[in-house]
Amino acid sequence: MNEETKRGSYAREKGEVVLREHEFDGIQEYDQKLPNWWLFTFYIAIVWFLVHWCVYYYTASASTDDENIRGAMVEIQQKKDRELAATLASLDDTTLVTKWATDPAITAAGEATFLASCAACHSADLSATMVVNNQPIPLPGRPLNDHHWEYGGKPMDVFKLINEGTPVNAPGYNGAKMQAWGQVLSPKQVAEVTAFLISKNPEDFKN
Ligand code: HEC
């Protein structure tokens, strides 16, 4: 028996509070057994950990975080595909020109999307230039008010180009390609922004 245990037992027999030998800056530490209920929860946690570890890593009954995330991603992609299919089903050249592009609420929503996501490269006035010291500086995007539609001048061609971005084999514009906005915007937003562009170029999209 060492000195500490003796001190401890002695104090315990006397019913006194047991303190550890050391002291730091006047701070002392109790030397008491943890209550059984506390130890019990601790042992349960150890058993739970072992069972959980084995079930999670050595049986196929629980799916891992990785599998959960992959499953969720597939679901999101399927939802997007369904949404796109639904939007495309109701959308054609005529509907875009006569219904969407003439509805002020739709073109306003399209303009808001355009200012937030597109104006950086195509400029708010669609000219794809920025004026600095009275000098027009070209921005990376194509002008959207020059009556030239590189990838087809039908409303659905424009929708497709915005949705899917520059086609894989196309050289782009001055070497710059555009991303597929369908990855970022919903099909509805792409249709709205297309309607906005049509409303700004009515003479290009006369039926
Ligand atoms: C990071 C710069 C950038 C942003 C942001 C951007 N674009 Fe583009 N956009 C380009 C480039 C570069 C091209 C030319 C691509 C090509 O020729 O293949 C282009 C081409 C286009 C075209 C084809 C124009 C034509 O003359 O045929 C359309 C339409 C268009 N963008 C619409 C949009 C819309 C709508 C958005 C916002 C949702 C957007 N762009 C955001 C860079 C951008």
Short mmCIF file of C-alpha atoms and ligand atoms in Angstrom, two decimals:
data_model
loop_
_atom_site.label_atom_id
_atom_site.label_comp_id
_atom_site.label_asym_id
_atom_site.label_seq_id
_atom_site.Cartn_x
_atom_site.Cartn_y
_atom_site.Cartn_z
CA MET A 1 0.00 0.00 0.00
CA ASN A 2 1.36 3.37 -0.88
CA GLU A 3 0.98 6.58 1.00
CA GLU A 4 -1.92 7.94 -1.06
CA THR A 5 -4.20 4.90 -0.63
CA LYS A 6 -3.57 4.93 3.06
CA ARG A 7 -4.52 8.56 3.23
CA GLY A 8 -7.56 7.79 1.10
CA SER A 9 -8.77 4.83 3.15
CA TYR A 10 -8.16 6.68 6.36
CA ALA A 11 -10.18 9.65 5.23
CA ARG A 12 -12.91 7.38 3.86
CA GLU A 13 -13.19 5.47 7.11
CA LYS A 14 -13.54 8.74 8.90
CA GLY A 15 -16.18 9.82 6.40
CA GLU A 16 -14.07 12.76 5.30
CA VAL A 17 -13.77 14.17 1.81
CA VAL A 18 -10.84 12.52 0.04
CA LEU A 19 -8.44 14.82 -1.77
CA ARG A 20 -5.59 13.95 -4.13
CA GLU A 21 -2.08 14.57 -2.96
CA HIS A 22 -1.24 17.32 -5.45
CA GLU A 23 -2.20 20.96 -5.39
CA PHE A 24 -1.74 23.63 -8.07
CA ASP A 25 -2.13 27.31 -7.29
CA GLY A 26 -4.24 26.36 -4.30
CA ILE A 27 -6.56 24.22 -6.41
CA GLN A 28 -7.11 20.68 -5.13
CA GLU A 29 -8.80 17.68 -6.64
CA TYR A 30 -11.29 15.21 -5.16
CA ASP A 31 -10.33 11.54 -5.22
CA GLN A 32 -13.70 9.82 -5.28
CA LYS A 33 -15.09 6.83 -7.09
CA LEU A 34 -17.47 7.70 -9.90
CA PRO A 35 -21.08 6.82 -9.08
CA ASN A 36 -22.22 3.42 -10.39
CA TRP A 37 -24.97 4.84 -12.59
CA TRP A 38 -22.32 6.93 -14.36
CA LEU A 39 -19.98 3.97 -14.83
CA PHE A 40 -22.90 1.90 -16.08
CA THR A 41 -23.72 4.38 -18.89
CA PHE A 42 -20.00 4.49 -19.74
CA TYR A 43 -19.79 0.68 -20.08
CA ILE A 44 -23.01 0.63 -22.11
CA ALA A 45 -21.44 3.20 -24.46
CA ILE A 46 -18.39 0.97 -24.92
CA VAL A 47 -20.56 -2.05 -25.76
CA TRP A 48 -22.72 0.06 -28.07
CA PHE A 49 -19.60 1.31 -29.86
CA LEU A 50 -18.32 -2.24 -30.49
CA VAL A 51 -21.70 -3.48 -31.77
CA HIS A 52 -22.18 -0.41 -33.94
CA TRP A 53 -18.63 -0.62 -35.34
CA CYS A 54 -19.09 -4.25 -36.35
CA VAL A 55 -22.55 -3.72 -37.85
CA TYR A 56 -21.48 -0.57 -39.73
CA TYR A 57 -18.18 -1.79 -41.15
CA TYR A 58 -18.48 -5.59 -41.31
CA THR A 59 -22.08 -6.22 -42.35
CA ALA A 60 -24.02 -4.85 -45.31
CA SER A 61 -27.08 -4.05 -43.20
CA ALA A 62 -26.32 -0.33 -42.64
CA SER A 63 -25.47 1.98 -45.56
CA THR A 64 -22.40 4.18 -45.22
CA ASP A 65 -22.43 7.99 -45.54
CA ASP A 66 -20.84 7.57 -48.95
CA GLU A 67 -23.68 5.35 -50.16
CA ASN A 68 -26.28 7.71 -48.66
CA ILE A 69 -24.77 10.69 -50.50
CA ARG A 70 -24.55 8.80 -53.80
CA GLY A 71 -28.18 7.72 -53.43
CA ALA A 72 -29.27 11.30 -52.70
CA MET A 73 -27.31 12.61 -55.72
CA VAL A 74 -28.98 10.08 -58.01
CA GLU A 75 -32.38 11.14 -56.65
CA ILE A 76 -31.61 14.83 -57.25
CA GLN A 77 -30.48 14.11 -60.80
CA GLN A 78 -33.63 12.08 -61.48
CA LYS A 79 -35.78 14.91 -60.10
CA LYS A 80 -33.96 17.40 -62.36
CA ASP A 81 -34.42 15.12 -65.37
CA ARG A 82 -38.15 14.80 -64.65
CA GLU A 83 -38.46 18.59 -64.21
CA LEU A 84 -36.64 19.21 -67.48
CA ALA A 85 -38.79 16.66 -69.28
CA ALA A 86 -41.94 18.32 -67.90
CA THR A 87 -40.76 21.79 -68.91
CA LEU A 88 -39.73 20.61 -72.37
CA ALA A 89 -43.06 18.83 -72.84
CA SER A 90 -44.94 22.10 -72.46
CA LEU A 91 -42.37 24.19 -74.34
CA ASP A 92 -41.90 24.80 -78.04
CA ASP A 93 -40.89 27.67 -80.31
CA THR A 94 -44.41 29.06 -80.58
CA THR A 95 -45.22 28.83 -76.86
CA LEU A 96 -41.96 30.56 -75.95
CA VAL A 97 -42.61 33.44 -78.36
CA THR A 98 -46.34 33.91 -77.94
CA LYS A 99 -46.91 32.95 -74.30
CA TRP A 100 -43.68 33.18 -72.30
CA ALA A 101 -42.01 36.18 -73.99
CA THR A 102 -45.22 38.25 -73.87
CA ASP A 103 -45.93 37.63 -70.19
CA PRO A 104 -44.44 40.52 -68.16
CA ALA A 105 -44.18 38.42 -64.99
CA ILE A 106 -42.15 35.77 -66.83
CA THR A 107 -39.82 38.21 -68.60
CA ALA A 108 -39.32 40.11 -65.31
CA ALA A 109 -38.29 36.84 -63.62
CA GLY A 110 -36.02 36.12 -66.61
CA GLU A 111 -34.46 39.56 -66.36
CA ALA A 112 -33.77 39.06 -62.65
CA THR A 113 -32.01 35.77 -63.44
CA PHE A 114 -30.14 37.44 -66.28
CA LEU A 115 -28.88 40.28 -64.07
CA ALA A 116 -27.82 37.84 -61.35
CA SER A 117 -26.19 35.11 -63.48
CA CYS A 118 -25.51 36.38 -67.00
CA ALA A 119 -24.86 40.12 -67.02
CA ALA A 120 -21.27 39.64 -65.83
CA CYS A 121 -20.34 38.29 -69.29
CA HIS A 122 -23.15 39.59 -71.52
CA SER A 123 -23.73 42.98 -69.76
CA ALA A 124 -27.11 44.25 -68.58
CA ASP A 125 -27.80 45.89 -71.99
CA LEU A 126 -26.94 42.58 -73.77
CA SER A 127 -24.13 44.20 -75.77
CA ALA A 128 -21.41 42.20 -73.97
CA THR A 129 -19.38 45.35 -73.50
CA MET A 130 -18.49 47.40 -70.48
CA VAL A 131 -17.76 51.11 -70.78
CA VAL A 132 -14.64 52.24 -68.95
CA ASN A 133 -13.44 55.84 -69.39
CA ASN A 134 -15.86 56.16 -72.33
CA GLN A 135 -14.14 53.19 -74.01
CA PRO A 136 -16.20 50.06 -74.69
CA ILE A 137 -14.33 47.03 -73.31
CA PRO A 138 -15.53 43.65 -74.63
CA LEU A 139 -16.76 41.13 -72.04
CA PRO A 140 -16.23 37.34 -72.49
CA GLY A 141 -19.78 36.52 -73.66
CA ARG A 142 -21.30 36.95 -77.12
CA PRO A 143 -23.45 40.04 -77.67
CA LEU A 144 -27.10 39.04 -77.34
CA ASN A 145 -28.47 42.02 -79.25
CA ASP A 146 -26.55 41.68 -82.53
CA HIS A 147 -29.18 39.56 -84.34
CA HIS A 148 -26.65 36.77 -84.71
CA TRP A 149 -27.46 33.47 -83.02
CA GLU A 150 -24.46 31.20 -83.44
CA TYR A 151 -26.17 27.96 -82.43
CA GLY A 152 -29.49 28.41 -84.20
CA GLY A 153 -31.98 31.23 -84.14
CA LYS A 154 -35.07 29.30 -83.08
CA PRO A 155 -36.30 29.95 -79.50
CA MET A 156 -35.69 26.31 -78.53
CA ASP A 157 -32.15 26.48 -79.95
CA VAL A 158 -31.43 29.35 -77.57
CA PHE A 159 -33.07 27.46 -74.68
CA LYS A 160 -30.94 24.40 -75.46
CA LEU A 161 -27.72 26.41 -75.73
CA ILE A 162 -28.33 28.11 -72.38
CA ASN A 163 -29.39 24.82 -70.76
CA GLU A 164 -26.53 22.70 -72.10
CA GLY A 165 -23.81 25.29 -72.69
CA THR A 166 -21.42 25.37 -75.62
CA PRO A 167 -21.62 22.07 -77.57
CA VAL A 168 -18.67 19.79 -76.85
CA ASN A 169 -16.96 20.15 -80.22
CA ALA A 170 -17.69 23.84 -80.83
CA PRO A 171 -14.68 26.17 -80.64
CA GLY A 172 -16.58 28.74 -78.56
CA TYR A 173 -16.25 32.48 -78.88
CA ASN A 174 -12.68 33.83 -78.95
CA GLY A 175 -11.77 30.51 -77.37
CA ALA A 176 -14.28 30.94 -74.53
CA LYS A 177 -17.04 28.40 -73.99
CA MET A 178 -20.17 28.83 -71.94
CA GLN A 179 -21.09 26.49 -69.11
CA ALA A 180 -24.34 24.48 -69.02
CA TRP A 181 -26.70 26.71 -67.01
CA GLY A 182 -29.08 23.78 -66.54
CA GLN A 183 -26.62 22.62 -63.87
CA VAL A 184 -27.27 25.79 -61.87
CA LEU A 185 -30.71 27.04 -62.84
CA SER A 186 -33.99 25.12 -62.90
CA PRO A 187 -35.54 24.39 -66.33
CA LYS A 188 -38.18 27.02 -65.51
CA GLN A 189 -35.52 29.65 -64.89
CA VAL A 190 -33.76 28.75 -68.15
CA ALA A 191 -37.08 29.10 -69.99
CA GLU A 192 -37.74 32.45 -68.28
CA VAL A 193 -34.32 33.84 -69.17
CA THR A 194 -34.81 32.59 -72.76
CA ALA A 195 -38.18 34.39 -72.83
CA PHE A 196 -36.46 37.54 -71.58
CA LEU A 197 -33.92 37.38 -74.44
CA ILE A 198 -36.70 36.81 -76.97
CA SER A 199 -38.62 39.80 -75.60
CA LYS A 200 -35.51 41.92 -76.13
CA ASN A 201 -35.09 40.71 -79.73
CA PRO A 202 -38.67 40.54 -81.05
CA GLU A 203 -37.67 40.95 -84.70
CA ASP A 204 -35.35 37.90 -84.52
CA PHE A 205 -38.07 35.61 -83.22
CA LYS A 206 -41.08 36.52 -85.34
CA ASN A 207 -42.91 33.35 -86.21
C1 HEC B 1 -18.63 33.45 -67.59
C2 HEC B 1 -19.18 34.18 -68.70
C3 HEC B 1 -20.61 33.90 -69.11
C4 HEC B 1 -21.74 33.94 -68.34
C5 HEC B 1 -21.84 34.24 -66.86
C6 HEC B 1 -22.84 33.65 -69.22
N1 HEC B 1 -22.39 33.47 -70.49
FE1 HEC B 1 -23.54 33.17 -72.14
N2 HEC B 1 -21.89 33.03 -73.25
C7 HEC B 1 -20.59 33.14 -72.80
C8 HEC B 1 -19.69 32.81 -73.87
C9 HEC B 1 -18.17 32.82 -73.78
C10 HEC B 1 -20.48 32.53 -74.99
C11 HEC B 1 -20.00 32.06 -76.35
C12 HEC B 1 -20.02 30.55 -76.32
C13 HEC B 1 -19.83 29.92 -77.65
O1 HEC B 1 -19.80 30.60 -78.66
O2 HEC B 1 -19.73 28.68 -77.68
C14 HEC B 1 -21.85 32.68 -74.56
C15 HEC B 1 -22.94 32.51 -75.40
C16 HEC B 1 -24.25 32.67 -75.04
C17 HEC B 1 -25.36 32.59 -75.94
C18 HEC B 1 -25.29 32.33 -77.44
C19 HEC B 1 -25.30 33.65 -78.13
C20 HEC B 1 -25.26 33.56 -79.62
O3 HEC B 1 -24.97 34.58 -80.25
O4 HEC B 1 -25.51 32.48 -80.16
C21 HEC B 1 -26.48 32.79 -75.20
C22 HEC B 1 -27.92 32.82 -75.68
C23 HEC B 1 -26.05 33.01 -73.85
N3 HEC B 1 -24.69 32.94 -73.78
C24 HEC B 1 -26.91 33.24 -72.79
C25 HEC B 1 -26.49 33.30 -71.48
C26 HEC B 1 -27.39 33.32 -70.35
C27 HEC B 1 -28.90 33.30 -70.43
C28 HEC B 1 -26.61 33.38 -69.24
C29 HEC B 1 -27.06 33.39 -67.80
C30 HEC B 1 -27.90 32.30 -67.37
C31 HEC B 1 -25.24 33.43 -69.68
N4 HEC B 1 -25.19 33.37 -71.03
C32 HEC B 1 -24.16 33.57 -68.80
C33 HEC B 1 -20.19 33.51 -71.54
C34 HEC B 1 -21.03 33.61 -70.46
#
